[in-house]
Tab-separated table of C-alpha atoms in Angstrom:
chain	number	residue	atom	x	y	z
A	15	MET	CA	-2.050	-17.907	12.375
A	16	LEU	CA	1.518	-19.387	13.516
A	17	THR	CA	2.964	-18.525	16.297
A	18	VAL	CA	7.084	-18.671	16.086
A	19	GLN	CA	8.675	-19.887	19.312
A	20	VAL	CA	11.925	-17.616	20.501
A	21	MET	CA	15.390	-19.430	20.298
A	22	THR	CA	17.581	-18.656	22.876
A	23	ASP	CA	20.548	-20.295	22.650
A	24	GLN	CA	21.427	-17.865	19.217
A	25	ARG	CA	23.472	-15.200	18.965
A	26	PRO	CA	22.247	-11.937	17.954
A	27	ILE	CA	22.799	-10.885	13.945
A	28	SER	CA	25.169	-8.111	14.457
A	29	LEU	CA	24.179	-6.262	11.063
A	30	ASN	CA	24.476	-2.486	9.393
A	31	ILE	CA	21.610	-1.010	7.495
A	32	GLU	CA	23.107	-1.420	4.376
A	33	THR	CA	23.830	-5.414	5.209
A	34	ILE	CA	20.138	-5.457	6.186
A	35	LEU	CA	18.964	-3.879	2.736
A	36	SER	CA	21.324	-6.008	0.550
A	37	ALA	CA	19.897	-8.918	1.791
A	38	LEU	CA	16.418	-7.631	1.180
A	39	ILE	CA	17.370	-6.385	-1.886
A	40	SER	CA	18.234	-9.947	-3.062
A	41	PHE	CA	14.266	-11.568	-2.772
A	42	ASP	CA	12.553	-10.799	-5.750
A	43	THR	CA	9.340	-9.903	-4.094
A	44	THR	CA	7.037	-8.933	-7.050
A	45	SER	CA	3.805	-8.608	-5.621
A	46	SER	CA	3.259	-11.615	-8.033
A	47	ARG	CA	5.484	-14.193	-6.082
A	48	SER	CA	5.272	-16.072	-2.875
A	49	ASN	CA	7.357	-14.082	0.144
A	50	LEU	CA	7.780	-16.450	2.266
A	51	PRO	CA	11.334	-16.289	1.374
A	52	ILE	CA	12.207	-12.822	2.684
A	53	ILE	CA	9.641	-13.356	6.162
A	54	GLU	CA	11.807	-16.049	7.171
A	55	TRP	CA	14.941	-14.211	6.817
A	56	ILE	CA	13.395	-11.468	8.999
A	57	GLU	CA	11.879	-13.914	11.040
A	58	ALA	CA	15.524	-15.397	11.544
A	59	TYR	CA	16.764	-12.036	12.008
A	60	LEU	CA	14.073	-11.139	15.038
A	61	THR	CA	14.298	-14.779	16.586
A	62	SER	CA	18.803	-13.713	17.095
A	63	HIS	CA	17.794	-10.876	19.063
A	64	GLU	CA	15.084	-13.103	20.911
A	65	VAL	CA	12.324	-10.654	19.565
A	66	PRO	CA	8.831	-12.515	19.828
A	67	PHE	CA	7.197	-12.181	16.628
A	68	VAL	CA	3.346	-14.039	15.136
A	69	ARG	CA	3.686	-14.926	11.209
A	70	TYR	CA	-0.518	-14.560	9.282
A	71	PRO	CA	-1.589	-15.262	6.600
A	72	GLY	CA	-2.351	-12.707	4.353
A	73	GLY	CA	-5.152	-13.836	2.075
A	74	ASP	CA	-3.550	-15.393	-0.890
A	75	GLU	CA	-1.114	-18.493	-0.975
A	76	GLY	CA	2.208	-18.529	-0.464
A	77	LYS	CA	1.825	-15.032	1.149
A	78	TRP	CA	2.029	-14.030	4.950
A	79	ASN	CA	2.279	-10.801	6.774
A	80	LEU	CA	4.319	-10.928	10.222
A	81	HIS	CA	3.763	-8.923	13.731
A	82	ALA	CA	6.809	-8.470	16.184
A	83	ILE	CA	6.957	-6.765	19.725
A	84	ILE	CA	9.727	-5.418	21.853
A	85	GLY	CA	9.035	-4.567	24.993
A	86	PRO	CA	5.883	-5.858	27.110
A	87	GLN	CA	3.729	-8.281	24.879
A	88	THR	CA	0.459	-5.769	24.945
A	89	ALA	CA	-1.501	-3.543	23.014
A	90	GLY	CA	-0.837	-0.021	22.940
A	91	GLY	CA	2.637	2.016	22.271
A	92	ILE	CA	3.536	2.672	18.606
A	93	ALA	CA	4.103	0.754	15.323
A	94	PHE	CA	6.202	1.057	12.637
A	95	ALA	CA	4.645	-0.394	9.246
A	96	GLY	CA	6.489	-1.660	6.252
A	97	HIS	CA	5.533	-3.987	3.149
A	98	VAL	CA	8.159	-6.148	1.644
A	99	ASP	CA	6.719	-6.407	-1.680
A	100	CYS	CA	7.853	-4.411	-4.934
A	101	VAL	CA	6.775	-3.671	-8.195
A	102	PRO	CA	8.484	-6.007	-11.476
A	103	VAL	CA	11.462	-4.627	-12.705
A	104	GLU	CA	10.214	-6.323	-16.832
A	105	GLY	CA	10.481	-3.998	-19.164
A	106	GLN	CA	12.883	-1.793	-17.395
A	107	ASP	CA	16.506	-0.364	-18.750
A	108	TRP	CA	18.572	-0.889	-15.232
A	109	SER	CA	22.120	-0.404	-15.340
A	110	SER	CA	22.353	-3.384	-12.450
A	111	ASP	CA	21.734	-6.227	-11.460
A	112	PRO	CA	17.629	-4.916	-9.591
A	113	PHE	CA	18.010	-7.305	-7.138
A	114	VAL	CA	22.330	-6.791	-5.803
A	115	LEU	CA	22.377	-3.734	-3.882
A	116	ARG	CA	24.674	-1.363	-5.698
A	117	GLU	CA	26.648	1.818	-3.987
A	118	GLU	CA	27.596	4.811	-6.496
A	119	ASN	CA	28.122	8.279	-4.553
A	120	GLY	CA	25.765	7.727	-1.465
A	121	ARG	CA	23.290	6.154	-3.115
A	122	LEU	CA	21.741	3.170	-2.914
A	123	TYR	CA	20.334	1.502	-5.928
A	124	GLY	CA	18.354	-1.460	-6.275
A	125	ARG	CA	14.683	-2.835	-6.641
A	126	GLY	CA	12.643	-1.483	-3.150
A	127	ALA	CA	14.958	0.608	-2.008
A	128	ALA	CA	13.324	3.605	-1.750
A	129	ASP	CA	10.095	2.117	-1.803
A	130	MET	CA	10.380	0.517	1.140
A	131	LYS	CA	12.962	-1.716	2.007
A	132	GLY	CA	14.764	0.787	2.814
A	133	TYR	CA	13.016	1.559	5.600
A	134	VAL	CA	12.077	-1.676	6.628
A	135	ALA	CA	15.523	-2.190	6.789
A	136	CYS	CA	15.734	0.823	9.477
A	137	MET	CA	13.049	-1.241	11.539
A	138	LEU	CA	15.654	-3.999	11.875
A	139	ALA	CA	19.048	-2.789	12.594
A	140	ALA	CA	17.203	-0.175	15.168
A	141	ILE	CA	16.210	-3.835	17.302
A	142	PRO	CA	18.898	-3.551	19.222
A	143	ASP	CA	18.621	-0.157	20.290
A	144	PHE	CA	14.741	-0.691	20.856
A	145	LYS	CA	16.145	-3.695	23.888
A	146	ALA	CA	17.988	-1.702	25.384
A	147	MET	CA	15.383	1.088	26.051
A	148	GLU	CA	13.435	-0.888	28.482
A	149	LEU	CA	10.568	0.333	27.550
A	150	PRO	CA	7.532	0.200	29.309
A	151	LYS	CA	5.108	0.516	25.893
A	152	PRO	CA	5.712	-1.930	22.820
A	153	VAL	CA	7.372	-0.993	19.941
A	154	HIS	CA	5.325	-3.011	17.527
A	155	LEU	CA	6.909	-3.865	13.689
A	156	LEU	CA	4.256	-4.789	10.984
A	157	PHE	CA	5.721	-6.493	7.572
A	158	THR	CA	2.915	-6.846	4.997
A	159	CYS	CA	2.668	-8.405	1.581
A	160	ASP	CA	0.854	-7.111	-1.569
A	161	GLU	CA	0.974	-3.233	-0.741
A	162	GLU	CA	1.990	-2.965	-4.779
A	163	ILE	CA	-1.345	-4.406	-5.817
A	164	THR	CA	-4.596	-4.626	-3.740
A	165	CYS	CA	-3.453	-3.448	-0.196
A	166	ASP	CA	-5.329	-6.381	1.194
A	167	GLY	CA	-2.161	-7.366	3.429
A	168	ALA	CA	-2.610	-4.301	5.499
A	169	ARG	CA	-6.420	-5.533	5.869
A	170	HIS	CA	-5.817	-8.488	7.420
A	171	LEU	CA	-3.040	-7.832	9.426
A	172	ILE	CA	-5.106	-4.906	10.804
A	173	ALA	CA	-7.778	-7.627	12.006
A	174	ASP	CA	-5.642	-10.554	12.586
A	175	ILE	CA	-3.665	-7.885	15.523
A	176	GLN	CA	-7.281	-6.784	16.388
A	177	ARG	CA	-8.164	-10.139	17.290
A	178	ALA	CA	-5.687	-10.637	19.188
A	179	ASP	CA	-5.886	-8.260	21.415
A	180	ARG	CA	-2.375	-6.161	20.356
A	181	LEU	CA	-3.688	-3.271	18.590
A	182	PRO	CA	-0.737	-0.368	18.545
A	183	GLU	CA	-1.715	2.842	19.648
A	184	LEU	CA	0.227	4.928	16.618
A	185	CYS	CA	1.501	3.897	13.593
A	186	VAL	CA	3.931	5.395	11.401
A	187	VAL	CA	4.354	3.655	7.672
A	188	GLY	CA	7.482	4.921	6.038
A	189	GLU	CA	6.596	4.934	2.845
A	190	PRO	CA	8.528	7.340	0.655
A	191	THR	CA	8.159	10.754	1.773
A	192	MET	CA	12.251	12.564	2.290
A	193	MET	CA	11.553	12.326	6.021
A	194	SER	CA	8.703	14.383	5.774
A	195	PRO	CA	5.685	14.153	8.105
A	196	VAL	CA	2.234	13.606	5.942
A	197	ILE	CA	-0.828	13.225	7.430
A	198	ALA	CA	-3.137	12.745	4.855
A	199	HIS	CA	-3.426	11.292	1.386
A	200	LYS	CA	-6.434	10.306	-1.080
A	201	GLY	CA	-8.213	6.764	-0.921
A	202	ARG	CA	-8.168	4.532	-4.129
A	203	PHE	CA	-11.491	2.754	-5.143
A	204	ALA	CA	-11.016	0.670	-8.775
A	205	VAL	CA	-13.507	-1.711	-9.927
A	206	ARG	CA	-13.886	-3.801	-13.395
A	207	VAL	CA	-17.125	-3.316	-15.386
A	208	ARG	CA	-17.991	-6.545	-17.245
A	209	LEU	CA	-20.408	-6.029	-20.057
A	210	VAL	CA	-22.246	-8.949	-21.863
A	211	GLY	CA	-24.628	-7.985	-24.765
A	212	LYS	CA	-25.819	-10.143	-27.863
A	213	PRO	CA	-23.419	-11.480	-30.306
A	214	GLY	CA	-24.805	-11.425	-34.263
A	215	HIS	CA	-24.174	-10.296	-37.478
A	216	SER	CA	-23.115	-6.672	-37.979
A	217	SER	CA	-25.206	-6.443	-41.073
A	218	LEU	CA	-28.855	-7.094	-38.485
A	219	PRO	CA	-27.909	-4.593	-35.485
A	220	GLU	CA	-31.640	-4.971	-34.267
A	221	GLY	CA	-30.812	-8.621	-33.472
A	222	GLY	CA	-28.177	-8.172	-31.550
A	223	ARG	CA	-26.878	-6.830	-28.167
A	224	ASN	CA	-23.773	-4.265	-28.575
A	225	ALA	CA	-21.375	-4.562	-25.749
A	226	LEU	CA	-18.830	-2.562	-26.796
A	227	HIS	CA	-21.777	0.315	-27.715
A	228	ALA	CA	-23.215	0.201	-24.384
A	229	MET	CA	-19.365	0.646	-23.093
A	230	GLY	CA	-18.583	3.675	-24.886
A	231	ARG	CA	-21.692	4.604	-23.128
A	232	ALA	CA	-20.423	4.045	-19.618
A	233	ILE	CA	-17.279	5.387	-19.932
A	234	ALA	CA	-18.852	8.324	-21.249
A	235	LEU	CA	-20.643	9.160	-18.725
A	236	CYS	CA	-17.522	8.629	-16.368
A	237	ALA	CA	-15.554	11.460	-18.432
A	238	ASP	CA	-19.004	14.361	-17.409
A	239	GLU	CA	-18.542	12.851	-14.055
A	240	ALA	CA	-14.844	13.346	-13.778
A	241	ASP	CA	-15.581	16.652	-15.036
A	242	ARG	CA	-18.012	17.303	-12.650
A	243	PHE	CA	-15.639	16.260	-9.573
A	244	ALA	CA	-13.279	18.900	-11.162
A	245	LEU	CA	-15.849	21.816	-11.363
A	246	ALA	CA	-18.240	20.909	-8.465
A	247	GLY	CA	-16.786	18.181	-6.051
A	248	ARG	CA	-15.486	18.867	-2.413
A	249	ARG	CA	-12.259	20.869	-2.234
A	250	VAL	CA	-9.661	19.387	0.047
A	251	ASP	CA	-6.715	22.036	0.003
A	252	GLY	CA	-3.094	20.537	0.108
A	253	PHE	CA	-4.046	18.206	-2.256
A	254	THR	CA	-2.452	18.750	-6.084
A	255	PRO	CA	-5.391	18.551	-6.925
A	256	PRO	CA	-7.581	19.145	-4.286
A	257	TYR	CA	-10.676	17.092	-5.706
A	258	THR	CA	-11.236	13.753	-6.094
A	259	THR	CA	-10.483	12.436	-9.646
A	260	MET	CA	-11.752	9.464	-11.525
A	261	GLN	CA	-10.896	8.063	-14.907
A	262	VAL	CA	-10.841	4.786	-16.861
A	263	GLY	CA	-8.099	3.320	-17.370
A	264	LEU	CA	-8.376	-0.180	-19.288
A	265	ALA	CA	-10.942	-1.076	-22.047
A	266	SER	CA	-11.371	-4.169	-24.238
A	267	GLY	CA	-14.121	-5.908	-26.065
A	268	GLY	CA	-15.086	-7.281	-29.687
A	269	SER	CA	-13.859	-10.011	-31.729
A	270	ILE	CA	-13.809	-9.029	-35.491
A	271	LEU	CA	-15.725	-6.327	-37.109
A	272	ASN	CA	-18.737	-8.161	-38.832
A	273	ILE	CA	-19.864	-9.190	-35.671
A	274	ILE	CA	-21.847	-7.343	-32.915
A	275	PRO	CA	-19.400	-7.508	-30.312
A	276	GLU	CA	-20.800	-9.317	-27.017
A	277	HIS	CA	-18.583	-8.918	-24.576
A	278	ALA	CA	-16.607	-5.166	-23.486
A	279	GLN	CA	-14.858	-4.284	-20.381
A	280	PHE	CA	-12.865	-1.287	-18.446
A	281	ASP	CA	-11.234	-0.645	-15.364
A	282	VAL	CA	-12.572	2.546	-13.431
A	283	GLU	CA	-10.667	4.380	-10.505
A	284	TRP	CA	-11.398	7.125	-7.856
A	285	ARG	CA	-8.956	8.663	-6.477
A	286	ASN	CA	-10.860	10.170	-3.263
A	287	VAL	CA	-9.732	13.431	-0.985
A	288	PRO	CA	-11.203	12.569	2.289
A	289	GLY	CA	-14.634	12.853	3.031
A	290	ASP	CA	-15.668	11.339	-0.504
A	291	GLU	CA	-16.154	7.716	0.225
A	292	GLY	CA	-14.940	4.840	-2.966
A	293	VAL	CA	-17.798	2.669	-2.211
A	294	GLU	CA	-20.459	5.597	-2.212
A	295	GLU	CA	-18.734	6.886	-5.886
A	296	PHE	CA	-18.988	3.254	-6.720
A	297	ARG	CA	-22.710	3.353	-5.674
A	298	LYS	CA	-23.396	6.093	-7.886
A	299	LEU	CA	-21.917	5.165	-11.254
A	300	GLN	CA	-23.686	1.527	-10.641
A	301	ASN	CA	-27.187	3.663	-9.990
A	302	ALA	CA	-25.979	5.557	-13.412
A	303	LEU	CA	-25.215	2.434	-15.402
A	304	ALA	CA	-28.754	0.923	-14.323
A	305	PRO	CA	-30.600	1.746	-17.963
A	306	LEU	CA	-27.646	0.046	-19.950
A	307	ASP	CA	-27.929	-2.575	-17.795
A	308	GLU	CA	-31.447	-2.783	-18.233
A	309	GLU	CA	-31.038	-2.121	-22.214
A	310	LEU	CA	-28.512	-5.697	-22.292
A	311	ARG	CA	-31.124	-7.347	-20.829
A	312	LYS	CA	-33.949	-6.977	-23.033
A	313	ASN	CA	-34.425	-10.326	-24.727
A	314	ASN	CA	-30.982	-11.648	-23.536
A	315	PRO	CA	-30.918	-13.919	-20.160
A	316	GLU	CA	-27.150	-14.148	-20.180
A	317	GLY	CA	-26.402	-9.828	-20.645
A	318	GLY	CA	-26.117	-7.386	-18.500
A	319	ILE	CA	-24.023	-5.066	-16.572
A	320	SER	CA	-21.525	-7.265	-13.421
A	321	TYR	CA	-18.758	-5.558	-11.312
A	322	LEU	CA	-15.314	-6.518	-9.678
A	323	GLN	CA	-14.242	-4.396	-6.604
A	324	LEU	CA	-10.176	-3.892	-7.430
A	325	VAL	CA	-8.912	-2.252	-5.183
A	326	ASP	CA	-10.163	-0.415	-1.789
A	327	LEU	CA	-7.945	1.964	-0.021
A	328	PRO	CA	-9.980	4.527	2.439
A	329	PRO	CA	-7.983	7.938	2.776
A	330	LEU	CA	-5.866	9.107	5.541
A	331	ALA	CA	-6.890	12.353	7.461
A	332	LEU	CA	-4.632	12.605	10.907
A	333	SER	CA	-5.106	15.969	12.174
A	334	VAL	CA	-2.410	18.467	12.156
A	335	ASP	CA	-3.012	19.045	16.510
A	336	HIS	CA	-2.714	15.690	16.864
A	337	LEU	CA	0.296	14.642	18.816
A	338	LEU	CA	1.602	12.226	16.246
A	339	THR	CA	1.910	15.276	13.933
A	340	GLU	CA	3.555	16.905	16.736
A	341	ILE	CA	6.222	14.503	17.864
A	342	THR	CA	6.924	13.512	14.143
A	343	CYS	CA	7.230	17.283	12.886
A	344	GLN	CA	9.447	17.426	15.977
A	345	ILE	CA	12.158	14.572	15.643
A	346	THR	CA	11.976	15.535	11.495
A	347	GLY	CA	12.799	18.756	12.094
A	348	ARG	CA	9.808	20.009	9.730
A	349	ASN	CA	7.602	23.082	10.880
A	350	SER	CA	4.305	21.448	9.205
A	351	PRO	CA	3.223	18.425	7.630
A	352	GLY	CA	1.958	17.667	4.352
A	353	MET	CA	-0.626	15.786	2.199
A	354	VAL	CA	0.257	13.730	-1.079
A	355	SER	CA	-2.350	12.049	-3.825
A	356	TYR	CA	-1.046	8.591	-3.966
A	357	GLY	CA	-2.486	6.443	-1.208
A	358	THR	CA	-0.901	3.632	1.729
A	359	GLU	CA	-2.106	1.255	4.020
A	360	ALA	CA	-2.037	3.630	6.613
A	361	GLY	CA	-5.425	4.770	5.563
A	362	ILE	CA	-6.201	1.325	6.331
A	363	TYR	CA	-4.771	1.593	9.383
A	364	GLN	CA	-6.402	4.695	10.647
A	365	ARG	CA	-9.605	2.595	9.954
A	366	GLY	CA	-8.501	-0.157	12.133
A	367	GLY	CA	-8.082	1.679	15.278
A	368	MET	CA	-4.409	3.731	14.701
A	369	ASP	CA	-4.052	6.696	14.442
A	370	SER	CA	-1.457	6.839	11.560
A	371	ILE	CA	1.186	9.074	9.760
A	372	VAL	CA	2.978	8.360	7.364
A	373	CYS	CA	6.981	9.152	6.934
A	374	GLY	CA	9.960	7.253	5.598
A	375	PRO	CA	12.792	7.945	3.976
A	376	GLY	CA	13.458	8.201	0.080
A	377	ASP	CA	12.127	10.133	-2.503
A	378	ILE	CA	8.860	9.126	-4.016
A	379	ALA	CA	9.997	10.075	-7.507
A	380	GLN	CA	11.937	6.854	-7.546
A	381	ALA	CA	9.085	4.356	-6.801
A	382	HIS	CA	8.381	1.927	-9.669
A	383	ARG	CA	11.352	2.900	-11.636
A	384	PRO	CA	14.202	1.636	-13.409
A	385	ASP	CA	17.869	2.787	-11.110
A	386	GLU	CA	15.542	3.228	-8.204
A	387	PHE	CA	17.817	3.977	-5.157
A	388	ILE	CA	18.008	5.647	-2.056
A	389	ALA	CA	20.215	8.316	-0.418
A	390	ARG	CA	22.423	6.338	2.589
A	391	GLU	CA	22.100	9.599	4.424
A	392	GLN	CA	18.182	9.139	4.095
A	393	LEU	CA	18.719	5.431	5.966
A	394	GLU	CA	20.692	6.728	8.506
A	395	PHE	CA	18.510	9.718	8.987
A	396	CYS	CA	15.510	7.458	9.703
A	397	GLU	CA	17.019	5.275	11.898
A	398	LYS	CA	17.893	8.051	14.381
A	399	ALA	CA	14.124	9.258	13.825
A	400	LEU	CA	12.696	5.291	14.654
A	401	ARG	CA	15.080	5.537	18.036
A	402	ASP	CA	13.668	8.932	19.012
A	403	PHE	CA	9.885	8.125	17.937
A	404	ALA	CA	10.457	4.625	20.750
A	405	ARG	CA	12.029	6.890	23.542
A	406	ARG	CA	8.867	9.583	23.187
A	407	VAL	CA	6.425	7.652	22.624
A	408	SER	CA	7.301	5.134	26.027
A	409	GLY	CA	8.170	8.085	28.087
A	410	THR	CA	12.240	7.191	28.038
A	411	ALA	CA	13.361	9.960	26.082
């Protein structure tokens, strides 16, 4: 943990949303890179507004999370949460530099504009208004790393905030939903399955253990389980599709055709509806593959199946009757909340003790695409909404 002292002799940086977003976009925060430069920029902005913050390690070297509090330096109140990493631009056909904000016809283009630096810009732009409210309950600002690959940044941050006894009561995760409240999303659990057989000449198959053949049988079991989910799995209305999905997305193995393949591996994922737990489905797969594992180990001490967990993102399920749902619908003008099949950090925050909802500016259809953009009117709507959240939760409305 690194605590940063507030500098009171520095004048506040008065920047509008577009200027802040331009600065955030200029940092290449692809998840494979360190996010320290953008974290330091945010820290300078917070410092100029005399907002206390703590920088926490994000898990991997060069990765950091940030927790700032406006108002009472206590637990409770409301948090606004956004990740600052983004996906790569390599191989995409952009019309302009993805790390230079471009405006055209009310749209602001740049990598991360919608997912989700636009929301982070709104969080920062609203700080002067938050400070002017003399809040009886705190407003927390959470900035995380590595959402695009593992969501481990949020996992580390929630643990650090719990240890510091600064856990917010409520949380608004600003993934792009066109400012429509989302109270539930699927989880995601992903595993790499590694199979080790025994090499040999292909003319003498009894002398080896074919890892590719074992992988084929394992993938067939996965396909059968995916069909079972679709036909007889748990149903949760509101999701598309309304059941847990499972797929093998990557597979590799072997070297040349006349050698019995010793190594093979494949990646499998579950997109689980609330009520289905990814870790439990993983255990079912391990049990189903146990006979294959045993076969690979026969007269082969180095053989067998091993597993590497890649992602564990829990689902989100907030009650339609929850106060946060009601407030969000009122602020956004929506009659009812929705559900989505993609995952966010909100599931991690909810399990960490913060009742959470997903609501942010921009369209998820723009995420990860070339010429990603966010509409200026969405940013303006979001900044006003954040002020309203702070007033209502703190009781100053």
